[in-house]
Short mmCIF file of C-alpha atoms in Angstrom, two decimals:
data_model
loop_
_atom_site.label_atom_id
_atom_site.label_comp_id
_atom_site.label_asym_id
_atom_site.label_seq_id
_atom_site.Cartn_x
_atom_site.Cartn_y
_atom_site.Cartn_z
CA UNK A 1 58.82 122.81 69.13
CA UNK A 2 59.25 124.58 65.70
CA UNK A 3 55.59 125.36 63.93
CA UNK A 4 55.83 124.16 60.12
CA UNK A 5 53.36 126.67 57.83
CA UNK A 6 51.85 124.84 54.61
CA UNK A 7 54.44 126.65 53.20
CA UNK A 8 57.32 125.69 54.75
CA UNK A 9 55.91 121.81 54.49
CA UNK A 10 56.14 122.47 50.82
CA UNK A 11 59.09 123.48 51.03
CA UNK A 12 60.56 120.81 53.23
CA UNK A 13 59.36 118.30 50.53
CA UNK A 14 60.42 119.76 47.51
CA UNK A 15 64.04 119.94 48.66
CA UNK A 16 63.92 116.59 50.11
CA UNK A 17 62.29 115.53 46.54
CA UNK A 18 64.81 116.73 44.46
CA UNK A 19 68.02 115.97 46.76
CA UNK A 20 71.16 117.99 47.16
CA UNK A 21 70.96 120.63 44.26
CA UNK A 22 74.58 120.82 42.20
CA UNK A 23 73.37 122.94 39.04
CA UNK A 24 73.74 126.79 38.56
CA UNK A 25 70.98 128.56 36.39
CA UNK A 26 72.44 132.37 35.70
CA UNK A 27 69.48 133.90 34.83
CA UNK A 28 69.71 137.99 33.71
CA UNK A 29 67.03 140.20 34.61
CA UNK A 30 67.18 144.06 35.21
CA UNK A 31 67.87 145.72 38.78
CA UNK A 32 63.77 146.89 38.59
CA UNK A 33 63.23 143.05 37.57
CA UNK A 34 65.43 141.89 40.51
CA UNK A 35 64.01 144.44 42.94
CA UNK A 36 60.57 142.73 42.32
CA UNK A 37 61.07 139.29 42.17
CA UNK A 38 63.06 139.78 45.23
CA UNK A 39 60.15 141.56 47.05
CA UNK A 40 57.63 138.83 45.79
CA UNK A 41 59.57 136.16 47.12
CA UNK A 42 59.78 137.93 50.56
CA UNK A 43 56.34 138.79 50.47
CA UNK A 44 55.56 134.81 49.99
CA UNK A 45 58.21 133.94 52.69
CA UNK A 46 60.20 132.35 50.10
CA UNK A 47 63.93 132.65 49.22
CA UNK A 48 64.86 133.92 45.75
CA UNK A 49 65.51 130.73 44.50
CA UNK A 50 63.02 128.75 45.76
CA UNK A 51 60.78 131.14 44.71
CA UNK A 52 61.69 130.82 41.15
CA UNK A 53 62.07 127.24 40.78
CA UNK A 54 58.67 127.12 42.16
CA UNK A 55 57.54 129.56 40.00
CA UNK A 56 59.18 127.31 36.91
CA UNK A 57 57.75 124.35 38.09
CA UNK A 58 54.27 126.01 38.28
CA UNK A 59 54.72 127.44 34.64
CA UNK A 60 53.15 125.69 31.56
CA UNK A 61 51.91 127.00 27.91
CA UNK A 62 47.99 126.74 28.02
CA UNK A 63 46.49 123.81 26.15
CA UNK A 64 44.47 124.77 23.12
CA UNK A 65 40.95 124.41 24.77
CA UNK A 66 42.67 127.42 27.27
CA UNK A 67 43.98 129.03 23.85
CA UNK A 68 40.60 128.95 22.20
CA UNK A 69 39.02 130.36 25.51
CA UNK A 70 41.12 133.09 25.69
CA UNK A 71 40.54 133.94 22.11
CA UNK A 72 36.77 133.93 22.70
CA UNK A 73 36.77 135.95 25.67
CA UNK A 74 38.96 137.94 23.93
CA UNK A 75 36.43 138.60 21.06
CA UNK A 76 33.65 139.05 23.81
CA UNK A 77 35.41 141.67 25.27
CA UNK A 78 36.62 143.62 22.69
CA UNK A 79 32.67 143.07 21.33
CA UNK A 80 31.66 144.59 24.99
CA UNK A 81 34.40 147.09 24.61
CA UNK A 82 32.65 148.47 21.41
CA UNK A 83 29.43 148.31 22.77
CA UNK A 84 30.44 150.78 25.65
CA UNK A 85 32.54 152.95 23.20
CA UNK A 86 29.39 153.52 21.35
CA UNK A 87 27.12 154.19 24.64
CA UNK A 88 29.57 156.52 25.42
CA UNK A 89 29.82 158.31 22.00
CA UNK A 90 25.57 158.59 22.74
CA UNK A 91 25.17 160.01 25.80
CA UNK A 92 28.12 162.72 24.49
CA UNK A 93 25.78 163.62 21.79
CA UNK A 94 22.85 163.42 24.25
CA UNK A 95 24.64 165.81 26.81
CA UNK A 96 25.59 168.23 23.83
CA UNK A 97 22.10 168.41 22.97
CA UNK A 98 20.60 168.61 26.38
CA UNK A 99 23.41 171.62 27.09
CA UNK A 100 21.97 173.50 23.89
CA UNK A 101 18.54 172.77 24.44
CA UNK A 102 16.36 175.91 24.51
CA UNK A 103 13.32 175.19 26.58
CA UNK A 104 11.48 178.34 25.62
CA UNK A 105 11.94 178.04 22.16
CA UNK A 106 10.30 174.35 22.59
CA UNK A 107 7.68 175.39 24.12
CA UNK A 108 6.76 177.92 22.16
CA UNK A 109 6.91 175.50 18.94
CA UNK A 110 5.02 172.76 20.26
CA UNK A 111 2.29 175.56 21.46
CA UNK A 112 2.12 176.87 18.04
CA UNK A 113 1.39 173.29 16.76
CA UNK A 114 -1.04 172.63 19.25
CA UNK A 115 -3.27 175.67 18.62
CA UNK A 116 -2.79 174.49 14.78
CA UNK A 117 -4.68 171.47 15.11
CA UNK A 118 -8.23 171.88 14.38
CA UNK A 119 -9.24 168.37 15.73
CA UNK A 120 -9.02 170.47 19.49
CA UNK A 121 -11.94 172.69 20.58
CA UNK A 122 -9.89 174.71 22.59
CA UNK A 123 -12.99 176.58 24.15
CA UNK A 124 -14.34 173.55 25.03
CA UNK A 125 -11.56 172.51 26.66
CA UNK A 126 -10.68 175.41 28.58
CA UNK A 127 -13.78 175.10 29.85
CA UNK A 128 -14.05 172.19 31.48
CA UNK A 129 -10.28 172.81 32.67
CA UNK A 130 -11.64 175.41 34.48
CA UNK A 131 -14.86 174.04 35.84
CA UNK A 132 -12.31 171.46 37.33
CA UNK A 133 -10.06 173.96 39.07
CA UNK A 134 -13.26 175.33 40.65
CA UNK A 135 -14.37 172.30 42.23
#
């Protein structure tokens, strides 16, 4: 008892729909072209030619709601493509800043400005700063 795969079922039908097949189709392609189409058809336990008629039968241009689809997705992803180009161009300039970034320096500035300010009572507050660390 021979086990028929959905594929070979398929198979089985589309030869017995179309009848005794007569008609060449010489169709060029390259030895790397061959060398694939050959190893797909294998691959989907087809011969060579039934694979490409099936593949022929299969084709068809996309309709123009699939065109206009395509050309929005399109636009979204060249949109989304820009977007990450310019993240990208940030966190370069971020990384080139955080590898020149002179903590000392900082801190020494933003010390200087702090003492500046005259709205601080810096004796007051080191005082109670203190009377906190001693408790």
């Amino acid at each position: 008892m021979k086990i028929y795969h959905a594929h070979d079922m398929y198979m089985c039908m589309a030869t017995q729909l179309h009848g005794a097949r007569s008609s060449r189709l010489v169709v060029l392609v390259s030895p790397a072209e061959k060398q694939r189409i050959a190893a797909s058809a294998a691959a989907a336990d087809m011969t060579v030619s039934d694979y490409l008629r099936t593949a022929a039968e299969r084709y068809s241009e996309p309709s123009e709601a699939e065109q206009m689809l395509m050309r929005e997705l399109l636009t979204q992803l060249e949109a989304a493509n820009a977007s990450t180009e310019r993240a990208f161009a940030a966190l370069e300039a971020q990384q080139v800043r955080a590898e020149t970034f002179d903590e000392d320096a900082y801190r020494t500035k933003v010390r200087a400005e702090l003492q500046a300010r005259t709205d601080i009572d810096w004796d007051a507050l080191g005082h109670a700063l203190s009377s906190e660390a001693r408790q």
